[in-house]
XYZ file of C-alpha atoms in Angstrom:
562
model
C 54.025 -16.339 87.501
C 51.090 -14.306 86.014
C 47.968 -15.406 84.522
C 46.983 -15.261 80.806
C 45.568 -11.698 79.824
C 42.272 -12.271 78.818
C 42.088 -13.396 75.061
C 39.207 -12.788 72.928
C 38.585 -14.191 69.077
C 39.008 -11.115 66.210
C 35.543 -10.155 64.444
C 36.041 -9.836 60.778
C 37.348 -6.766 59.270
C 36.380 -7.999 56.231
C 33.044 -9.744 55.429
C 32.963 -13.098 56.341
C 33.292 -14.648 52.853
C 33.459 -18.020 53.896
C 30.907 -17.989 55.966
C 33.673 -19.029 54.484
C 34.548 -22.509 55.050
C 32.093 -23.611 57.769
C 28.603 -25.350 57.169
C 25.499 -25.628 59.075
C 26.107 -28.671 61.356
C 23.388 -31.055 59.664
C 25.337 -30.661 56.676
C 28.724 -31.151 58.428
C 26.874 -34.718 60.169
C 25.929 -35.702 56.797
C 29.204 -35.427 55.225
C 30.595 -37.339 57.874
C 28.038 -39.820 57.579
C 28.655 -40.090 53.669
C 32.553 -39.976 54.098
C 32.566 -42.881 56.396
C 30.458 -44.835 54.142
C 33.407 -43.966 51.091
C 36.421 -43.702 53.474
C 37.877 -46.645 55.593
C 41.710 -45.646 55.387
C 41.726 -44.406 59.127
C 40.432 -47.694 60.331
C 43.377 -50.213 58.346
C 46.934 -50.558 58.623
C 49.428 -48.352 57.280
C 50.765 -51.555 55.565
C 47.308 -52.536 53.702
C 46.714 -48.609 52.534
C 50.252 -48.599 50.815
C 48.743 -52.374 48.947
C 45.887 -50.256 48.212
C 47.029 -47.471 46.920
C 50.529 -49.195 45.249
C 52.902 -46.756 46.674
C 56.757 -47.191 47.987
C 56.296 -45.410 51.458
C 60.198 -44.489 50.705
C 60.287 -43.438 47.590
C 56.469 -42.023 47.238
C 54.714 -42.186 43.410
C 57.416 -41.775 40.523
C 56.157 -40.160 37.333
C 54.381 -43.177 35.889
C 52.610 -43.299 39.133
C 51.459 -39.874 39.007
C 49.274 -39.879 35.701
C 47.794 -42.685 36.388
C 46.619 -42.082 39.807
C 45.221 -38.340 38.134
C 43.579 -40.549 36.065
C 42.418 -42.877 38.235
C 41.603 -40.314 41.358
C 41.359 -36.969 39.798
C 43.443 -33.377 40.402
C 43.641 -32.026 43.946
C 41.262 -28.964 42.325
C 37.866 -27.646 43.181
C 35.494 -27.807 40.258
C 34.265 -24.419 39.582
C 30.150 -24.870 39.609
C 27.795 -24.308 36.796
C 27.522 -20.911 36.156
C 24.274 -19.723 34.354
C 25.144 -17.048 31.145
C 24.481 -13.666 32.621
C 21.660 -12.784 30.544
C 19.449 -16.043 31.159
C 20.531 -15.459 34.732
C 18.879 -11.865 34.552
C 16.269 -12.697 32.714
C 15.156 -15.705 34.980
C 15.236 -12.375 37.949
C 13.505 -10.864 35.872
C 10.462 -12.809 35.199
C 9.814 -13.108 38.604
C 5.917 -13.233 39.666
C 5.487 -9.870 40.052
C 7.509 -8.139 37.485
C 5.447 -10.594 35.786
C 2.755 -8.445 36.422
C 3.613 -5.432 36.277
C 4.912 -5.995 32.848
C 1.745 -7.198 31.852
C 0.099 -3.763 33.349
C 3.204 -2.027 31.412
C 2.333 -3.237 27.822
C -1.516 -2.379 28.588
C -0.548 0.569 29.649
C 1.349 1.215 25.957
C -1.288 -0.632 24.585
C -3.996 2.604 25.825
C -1.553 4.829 24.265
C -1.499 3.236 21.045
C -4.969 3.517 20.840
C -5.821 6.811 22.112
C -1.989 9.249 21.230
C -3.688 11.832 22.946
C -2.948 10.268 26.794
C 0.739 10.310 26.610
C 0.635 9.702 30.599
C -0.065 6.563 29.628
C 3.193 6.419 27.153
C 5.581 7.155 30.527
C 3.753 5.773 32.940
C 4.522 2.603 30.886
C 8.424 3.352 30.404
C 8.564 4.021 34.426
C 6.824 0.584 34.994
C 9.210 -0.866 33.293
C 12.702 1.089 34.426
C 11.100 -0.028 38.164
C 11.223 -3.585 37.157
C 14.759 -3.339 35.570
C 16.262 -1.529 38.620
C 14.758 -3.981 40.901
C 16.240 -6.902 39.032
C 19.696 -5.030 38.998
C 19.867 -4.626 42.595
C 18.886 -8.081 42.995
C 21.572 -9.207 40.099
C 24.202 -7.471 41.541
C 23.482 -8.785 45.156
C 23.418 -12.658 43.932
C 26.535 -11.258 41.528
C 29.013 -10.430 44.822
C 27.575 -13.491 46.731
C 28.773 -16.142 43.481
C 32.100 -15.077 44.334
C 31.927 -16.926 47.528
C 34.090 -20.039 46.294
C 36.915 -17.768 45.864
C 36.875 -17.844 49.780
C 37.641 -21.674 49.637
C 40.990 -21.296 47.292
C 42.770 -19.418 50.446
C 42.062 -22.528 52.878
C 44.329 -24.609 50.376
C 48.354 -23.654 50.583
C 49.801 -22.326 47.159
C 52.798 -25.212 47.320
C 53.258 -28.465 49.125
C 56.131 -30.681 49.940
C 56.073 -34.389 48.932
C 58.243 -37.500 48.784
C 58.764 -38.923 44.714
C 61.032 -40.821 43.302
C 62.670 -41.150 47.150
C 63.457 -37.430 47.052
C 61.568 -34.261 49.191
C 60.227 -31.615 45.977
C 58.187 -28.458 46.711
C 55.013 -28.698 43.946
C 51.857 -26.642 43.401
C 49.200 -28.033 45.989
C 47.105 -28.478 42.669
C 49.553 -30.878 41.298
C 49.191 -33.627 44.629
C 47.705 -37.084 43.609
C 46.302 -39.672 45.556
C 49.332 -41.856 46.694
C 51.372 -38.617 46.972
C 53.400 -39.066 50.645
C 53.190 -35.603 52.110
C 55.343 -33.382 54.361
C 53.813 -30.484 56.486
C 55.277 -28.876 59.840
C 54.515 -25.530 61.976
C 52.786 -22.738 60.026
C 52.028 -25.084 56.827
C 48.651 -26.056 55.774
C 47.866 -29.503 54.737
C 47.133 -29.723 51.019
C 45.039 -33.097 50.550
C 43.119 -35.688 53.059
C 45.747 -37.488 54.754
C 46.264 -40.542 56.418
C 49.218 -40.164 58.884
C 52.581 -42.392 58.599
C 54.513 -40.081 61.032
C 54.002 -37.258 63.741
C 56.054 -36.035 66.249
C 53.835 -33.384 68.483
C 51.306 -32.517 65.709
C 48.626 -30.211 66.324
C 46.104 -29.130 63.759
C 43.657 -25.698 63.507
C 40.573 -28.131 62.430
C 38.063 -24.757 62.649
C 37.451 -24.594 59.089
C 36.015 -28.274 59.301
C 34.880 -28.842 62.914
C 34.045 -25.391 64.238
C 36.101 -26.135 67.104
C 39.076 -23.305 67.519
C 40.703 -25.584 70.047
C 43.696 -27.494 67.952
C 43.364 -31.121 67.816
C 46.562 -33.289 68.486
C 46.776 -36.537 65.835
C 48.578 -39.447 66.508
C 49.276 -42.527 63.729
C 47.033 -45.145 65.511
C 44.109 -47.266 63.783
C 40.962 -45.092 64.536
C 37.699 -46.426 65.070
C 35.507 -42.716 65.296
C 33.720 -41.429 62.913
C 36.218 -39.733 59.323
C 35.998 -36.092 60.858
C 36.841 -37.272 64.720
C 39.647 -39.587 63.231
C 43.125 -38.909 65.223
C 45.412 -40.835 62.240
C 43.443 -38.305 59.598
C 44.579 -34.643 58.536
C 42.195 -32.653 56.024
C 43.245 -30.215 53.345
C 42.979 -27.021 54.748
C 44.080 -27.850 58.105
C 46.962 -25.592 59.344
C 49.695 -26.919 61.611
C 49.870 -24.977 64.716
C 52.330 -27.326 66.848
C 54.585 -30.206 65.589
C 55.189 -31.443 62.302
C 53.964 -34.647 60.213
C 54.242 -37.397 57.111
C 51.125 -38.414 55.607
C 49.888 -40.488 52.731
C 47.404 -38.694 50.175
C 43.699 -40.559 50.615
C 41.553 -37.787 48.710
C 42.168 -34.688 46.508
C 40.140 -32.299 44.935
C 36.510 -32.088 45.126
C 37.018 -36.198 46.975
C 38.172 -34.084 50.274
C 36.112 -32.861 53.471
C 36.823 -29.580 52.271
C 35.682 -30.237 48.497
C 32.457 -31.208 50.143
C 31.608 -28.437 51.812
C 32.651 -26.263 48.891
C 30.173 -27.813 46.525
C 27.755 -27.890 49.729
C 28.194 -24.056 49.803
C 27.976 -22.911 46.238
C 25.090 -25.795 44.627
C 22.981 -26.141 47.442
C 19.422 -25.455 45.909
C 17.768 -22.305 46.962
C 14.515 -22.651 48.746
C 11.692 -19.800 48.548
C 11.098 -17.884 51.711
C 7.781 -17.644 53.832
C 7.608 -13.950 52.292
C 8.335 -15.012 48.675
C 5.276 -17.787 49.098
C 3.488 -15.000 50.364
C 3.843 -12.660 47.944
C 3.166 -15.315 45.521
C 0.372 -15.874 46.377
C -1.283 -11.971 46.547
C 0.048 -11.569 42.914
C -2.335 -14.572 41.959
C -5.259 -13.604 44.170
C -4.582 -9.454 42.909
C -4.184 -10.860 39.257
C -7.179 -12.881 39.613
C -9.501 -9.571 41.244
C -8.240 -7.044 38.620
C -8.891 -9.386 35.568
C -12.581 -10.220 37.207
C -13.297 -6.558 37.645
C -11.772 -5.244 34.396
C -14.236 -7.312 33.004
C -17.156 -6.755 34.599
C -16.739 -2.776 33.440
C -16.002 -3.616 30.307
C -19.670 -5.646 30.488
C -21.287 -2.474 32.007
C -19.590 -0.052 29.745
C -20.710 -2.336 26.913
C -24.083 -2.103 27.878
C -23.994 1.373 28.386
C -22.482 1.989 24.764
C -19.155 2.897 24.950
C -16.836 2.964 22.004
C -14.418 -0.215 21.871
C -11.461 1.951 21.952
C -12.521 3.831 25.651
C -14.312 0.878 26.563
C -11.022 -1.557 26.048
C -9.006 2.006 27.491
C -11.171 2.146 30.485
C -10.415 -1.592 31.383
C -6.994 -1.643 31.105
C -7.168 1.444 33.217
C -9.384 -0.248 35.989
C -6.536 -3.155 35.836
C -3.364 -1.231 36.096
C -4.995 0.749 38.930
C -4.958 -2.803 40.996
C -1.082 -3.562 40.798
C 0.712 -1.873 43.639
C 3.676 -0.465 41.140
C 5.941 0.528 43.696
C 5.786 -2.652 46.083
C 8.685 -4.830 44.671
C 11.154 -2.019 44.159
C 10.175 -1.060 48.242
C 10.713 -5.220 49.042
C 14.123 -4.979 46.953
C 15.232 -1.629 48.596
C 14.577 -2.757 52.022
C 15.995 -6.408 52.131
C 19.307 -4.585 50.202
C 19.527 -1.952 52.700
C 19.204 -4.741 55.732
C 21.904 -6.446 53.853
C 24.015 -3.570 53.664
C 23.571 -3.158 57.521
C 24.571 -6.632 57.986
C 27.278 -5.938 56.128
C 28.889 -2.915 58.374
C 28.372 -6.188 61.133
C 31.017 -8.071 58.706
C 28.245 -10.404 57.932
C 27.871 -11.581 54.075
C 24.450 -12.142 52.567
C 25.137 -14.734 50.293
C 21.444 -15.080 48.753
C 19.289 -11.826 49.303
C 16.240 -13.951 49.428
C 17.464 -14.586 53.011
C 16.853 -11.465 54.725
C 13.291 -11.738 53.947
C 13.170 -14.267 57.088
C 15.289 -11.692 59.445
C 12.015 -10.185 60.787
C 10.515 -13.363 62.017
C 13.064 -14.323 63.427
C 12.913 -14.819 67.251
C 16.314 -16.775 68.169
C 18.886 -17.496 66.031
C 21.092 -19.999 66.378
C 25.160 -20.232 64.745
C 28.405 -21.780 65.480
C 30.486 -19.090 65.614
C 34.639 -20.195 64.766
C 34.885 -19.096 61.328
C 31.694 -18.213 60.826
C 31.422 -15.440 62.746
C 34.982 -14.982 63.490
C 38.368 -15.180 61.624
C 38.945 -17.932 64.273
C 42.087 -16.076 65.374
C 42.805 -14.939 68.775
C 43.984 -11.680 70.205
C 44.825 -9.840 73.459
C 42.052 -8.207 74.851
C 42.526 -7.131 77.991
C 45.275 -6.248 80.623
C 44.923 -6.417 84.108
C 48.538 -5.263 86.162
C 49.093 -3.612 89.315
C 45.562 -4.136 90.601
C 44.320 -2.129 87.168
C 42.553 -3.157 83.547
C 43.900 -2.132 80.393
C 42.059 -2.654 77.280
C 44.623 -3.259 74.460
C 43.244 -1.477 71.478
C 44.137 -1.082 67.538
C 43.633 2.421 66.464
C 41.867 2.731 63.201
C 42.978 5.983 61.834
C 40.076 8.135 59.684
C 42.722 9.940 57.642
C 43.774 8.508 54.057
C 47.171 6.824 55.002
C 48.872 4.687 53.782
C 48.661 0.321 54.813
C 52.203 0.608 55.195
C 52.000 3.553 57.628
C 48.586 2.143 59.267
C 50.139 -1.212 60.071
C 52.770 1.615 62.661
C 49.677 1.981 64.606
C 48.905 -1.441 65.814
C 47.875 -1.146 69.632
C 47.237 1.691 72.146
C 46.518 1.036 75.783
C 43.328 2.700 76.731
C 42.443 3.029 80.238
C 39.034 1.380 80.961
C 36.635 2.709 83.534
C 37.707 0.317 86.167
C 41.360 1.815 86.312
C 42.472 3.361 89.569
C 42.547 7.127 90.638
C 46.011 6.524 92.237
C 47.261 5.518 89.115
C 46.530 7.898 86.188
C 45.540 10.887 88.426
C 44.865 12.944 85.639
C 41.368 10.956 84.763
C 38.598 10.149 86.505
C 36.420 7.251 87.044
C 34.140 7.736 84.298
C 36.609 7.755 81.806
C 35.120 6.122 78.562
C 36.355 4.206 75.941
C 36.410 7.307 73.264
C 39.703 8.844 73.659
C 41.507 9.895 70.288
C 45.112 9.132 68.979
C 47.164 11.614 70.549
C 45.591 11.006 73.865
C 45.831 7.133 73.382
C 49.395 7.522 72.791
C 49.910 9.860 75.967
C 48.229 7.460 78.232
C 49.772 3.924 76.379
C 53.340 6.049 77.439
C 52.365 6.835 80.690
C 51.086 3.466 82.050
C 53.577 1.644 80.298
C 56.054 4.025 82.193
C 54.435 3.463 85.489
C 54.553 -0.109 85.433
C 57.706 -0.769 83.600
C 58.848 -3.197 85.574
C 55.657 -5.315 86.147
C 54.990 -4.882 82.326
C 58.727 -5.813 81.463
C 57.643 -9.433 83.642
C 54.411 -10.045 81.783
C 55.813 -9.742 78.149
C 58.783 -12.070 78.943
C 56.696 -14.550 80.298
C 54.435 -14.210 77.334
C 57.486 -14.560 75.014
C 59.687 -17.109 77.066
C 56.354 -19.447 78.172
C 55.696 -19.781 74.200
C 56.168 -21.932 71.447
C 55.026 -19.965 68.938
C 57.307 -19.238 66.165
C 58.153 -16.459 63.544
C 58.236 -18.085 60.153
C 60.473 -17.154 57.292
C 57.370 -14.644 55.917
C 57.908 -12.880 59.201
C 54.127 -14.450 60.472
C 53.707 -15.538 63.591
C 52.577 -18.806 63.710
C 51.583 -21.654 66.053
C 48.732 -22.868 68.538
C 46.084 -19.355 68.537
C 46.526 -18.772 71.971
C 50.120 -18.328 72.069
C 50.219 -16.627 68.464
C 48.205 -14.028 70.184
C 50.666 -13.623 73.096
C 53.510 -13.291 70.703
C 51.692 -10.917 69.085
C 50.464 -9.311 72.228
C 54.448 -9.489 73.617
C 56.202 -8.443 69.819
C 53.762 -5.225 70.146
C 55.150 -4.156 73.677
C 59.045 -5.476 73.435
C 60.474 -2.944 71.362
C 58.801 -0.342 73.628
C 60.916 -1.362 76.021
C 64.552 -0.759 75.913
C 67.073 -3.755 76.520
C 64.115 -6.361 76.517
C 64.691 -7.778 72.760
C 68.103 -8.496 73.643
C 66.848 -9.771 77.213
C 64.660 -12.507 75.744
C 66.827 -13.314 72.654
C 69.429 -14.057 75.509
C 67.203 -16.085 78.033
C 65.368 -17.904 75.148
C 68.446 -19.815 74.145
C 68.957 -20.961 78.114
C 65.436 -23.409 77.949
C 66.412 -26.321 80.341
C 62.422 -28.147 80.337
C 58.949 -27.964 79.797
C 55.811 -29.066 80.772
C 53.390 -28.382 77.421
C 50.078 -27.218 78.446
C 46.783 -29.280 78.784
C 43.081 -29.946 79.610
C 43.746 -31.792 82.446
C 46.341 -29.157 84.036
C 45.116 -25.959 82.242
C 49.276 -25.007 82.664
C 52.172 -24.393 80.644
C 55.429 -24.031 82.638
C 59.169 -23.625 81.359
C 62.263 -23.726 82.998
C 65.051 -21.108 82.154
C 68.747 -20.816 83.343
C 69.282 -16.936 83.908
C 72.567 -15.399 85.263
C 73.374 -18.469 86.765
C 69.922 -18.916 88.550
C 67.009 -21.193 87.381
C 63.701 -19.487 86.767
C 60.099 -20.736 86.221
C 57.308 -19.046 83.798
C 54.093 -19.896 84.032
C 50.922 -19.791 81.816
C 47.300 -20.570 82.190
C 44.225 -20.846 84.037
C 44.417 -18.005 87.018
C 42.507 -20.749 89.535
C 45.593 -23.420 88.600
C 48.265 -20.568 89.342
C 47.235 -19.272 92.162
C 47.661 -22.185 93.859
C 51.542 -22.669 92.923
C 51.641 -18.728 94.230
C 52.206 -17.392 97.670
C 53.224 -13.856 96.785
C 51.409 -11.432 94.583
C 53.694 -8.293 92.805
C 52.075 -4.784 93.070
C 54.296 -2.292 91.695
C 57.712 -2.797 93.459
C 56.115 -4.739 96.401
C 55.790 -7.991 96.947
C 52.162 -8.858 98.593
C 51.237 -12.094 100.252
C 48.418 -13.992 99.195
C 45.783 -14.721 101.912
């Protein structure tokens, strides 16, 4: 019986796009608030919803059925928002306040040369006034340009097909062709494709991330609920992968109706608000427009009085104006709040509205939900700890231009951390760091893995045989995150190892019990028949084991626990 190795949750090697499903959590309160004001099927009987919604809980909605609840309840779709034609959208960039401006000191500018051909300075330092203004509006176009693309993120929450009940007989459909009424089928490694009130579950657990935030899975049961529509145990939302269990459920909301619908038109139409620094810089282009008009003026008084010709007089002004507007300063704003966004981006963070970064620097504490947000809300092995020594399981990014194919070979190294043993790898010392290349990754992943064969050999079976996470037909793992990533962790190592595949495949098919893991034990425990002898693997929090242990293993020994 060995502890858990320590799991940690994947940053994004991508941006986060969906920043990409999860909302601020004002916004998530107020949908919930809105939704419970709309939505009452979690709190009737299953009986009354099938009155409601006129459906054969047998036989589900026959063709009839179908167009008229489209009609009625609209396709399980998310309507794409308003988009604004490109050139209106550039053009409203583009007539910002102080482009505004500086095209104004741009055609005076001209205007000098067309009255005096002799100052052709004038003539380019018009044209460059103006090439500023357009490349500061592209950079700021193509920024808000990658960002609109954010509601792609939403169409890979939503599974491709579905499986439903009609005409008393299980299809497979397009998730976009579901209907309110629809009864719907989903097990391990499916997502849901439509709110759902539940009819049946046996064991069903549900990744609710996307949604909630929360990364732990949420068992559902069929009971009357009296909580709030996003805290509802007899409720499933589209989006919501199975991770444990399967279920039956009777379509309450498609489309843009649904929690996740909500957020999506939360996400891509919520209204843009200007930032302390736009108000600010608002406000100098007044107060500088204001100055240089005032003191244009009073030269061209003096140089009036003084008398100057109309054409240097008017030349002189325009001069005195131009000479107030800072030409430079909004291509330096643009070039600075894209190259912070650009260094957010090697973070794997997404600007979705440049506008934002222009708050970064007065910003003292921020505050974020991470699951999702942050995160791909998947979990992975981090960290080994055998023989009285700590491994840090790795994935070796390789800088040479390979292939995916041949990149995906090169999942996970064991690199030894700083707090490994002298005794052990006698070949490093203490201050070994976290740096080493390929070939010497490989070399040390082959030499502790052949030191502690045995104890290694132990800690993928248990994390194989003390799991119910499955390999579905696409070859994915799938299943509650924690014990995905143990597969994953134990699929990585197994093969490594020769007789273990066949070692597992054997013992796997002797289960004799279990006792499924919970809050209130923090264990998972199974019971195996092997070679005629029962034996029990264990799972969970290292304070709950212990006390169930009396022995500790370190390397062929057999320690006892004081």
């Amino acid at each position: 019986m060995i502890p858990i190795p320590q799991t940690s949750e994947n940053t994004n090697k991508e941006m986060s796009k969906m920043d990409k499903t999860h909302i601020p959590m004002e916004q998530t309160s107020h949908i919930s608030q809105t939704q419970s004001k709309e939505t009452n099927e979690h709190t009737i009987s299953l009986e009354e919803l099938f009155i409601k919604y006129t459906v054969d809980p047998d036989k589900g909605r026959t063709a009839e059925e179908i167009e008229t609840a489209k009609l009625n309840f609209g396709e399980n779709t998310f309507s794409k928002p308003k988009k604004d034609f490109v050139g209106l959208k550039f053009f409203k960039i583009y007539f910002q306040s102080f482009n505004i401006l500086l095209t104004i000191a741009s055609f005076m500018s001209f205007t000098i040369y067309l009255l005096n051909n002799k100052l052709i300075l004038n003539l380019y330092l018009s044209f460059t006034i103006i090439i500023v203004c357009l490349l500061n509006t592209l950079m700021e176009f193509y920024q808000e340009y990658k960002a609109a693309e954010i509601i792609k993120g939403f169409n890979t929450l939503v599974p491709q097909k579905a499986r439903v009940i009609r005409n008393g007989v299980e299809e497979e459909i397009f998730a976009s062709e579901i209907v309110v009424g629809d009864i719907l089928l989903f097990k391990l490694g499916e997502k849901v494709g439509a709110d759902c009130r539940l009819m049946y579950c046996n064991e069903l657990k549900v990744n609710n991330s996307s949604i909630t935030g929360e990364s732990v899975p949420v068992l559902k049961d069929t009971e009357i609920s009296r909580s709030d529509v996003l805290h509802a145990s007899n409720l499933v939302f589209s989006g919501n992968e199975v991770v444990s269990g399967e279920g039956k459920g009777i379509v309450i909301k498609v489309g843009n109706n649904t929690i996740l619908g909500k957020i999506a038109n939360l996400t891509v139409n919520k209204k843009s608000e200007k930032s302390q620094l736009t108000e600010e810089i608002n406000d100098y282009v007044k107060k500088l427009g204001c100055i240089a008009f005032i003191t244009s003026f009073i030269f061209y008084i003096i140089a009036l009085i003084n008398g100057f010709t109309f054409v240097d007089n008017l030349s002189f002004c325009i001069g005195v104006f131009i000479a107030f507007v800072p030409q430079g300063l909004p291509a330096t704003v643009t070039i600075l709040l894209v190259i912070a966004a650009k260094r957010m981006a090697s973070k794997n963070v997404l600007v979705k509205d440049l506008r934002a970064v222009e708050t970064l620097g007065s910003i003292s504490l921020l505050a974020s939900d991470k699951t999702g947000t942050l995160t791909k809300g998947k979990m992975a092995c981090n960290t080994l700890w055998i023989n009285e020594s700590s491994y840090s399981i790795l994935k070796y990014k390789s800088d040479s231009k390979e292939t995916k194919s041949k990149k995906d070979k090169n999942e996970r190294y064991l690199e030894i951390q700083n707090d490994i043993q002298s005794e052990n790898i006698s070949n490093l010392d203490s201050n070994t760091t976290s740096t080493i290349k390929k070939e010497e990754c490989d070399a040390l992943a082959l030499e502790s893995i052949n030191l502690n064969v045995k104890n290694l050999k132990e800690l993928i079976k248990i994390c194989c045989l003390c799991n119910n996470a499955k390999v579905n037909n696409k070859n994915k793992i799938v299943g509650d995150p924690t014990e995905t990533a143990l597969m994953n962790f134990g699929l990585d190592y197994m093969n490594k190892i020769s007789d273990l595949v066949m070692d597992i495949s054997r013992i796997r098919e002797n289960k004799l019990g279990e006792i499924p893991f919970s809050s209130e034990t923090k264990l998972h425990v199974v019971v195996y028949e092997e070679e005629e002898n029962f034996i029990v693997y264990m799972k969970g929090a290292p304070e709950r084991i212990l006390n169930y242990c009396s022995y500790r293993r370190f390397n062929d020994s057999d320690l006892k626990i004081n």
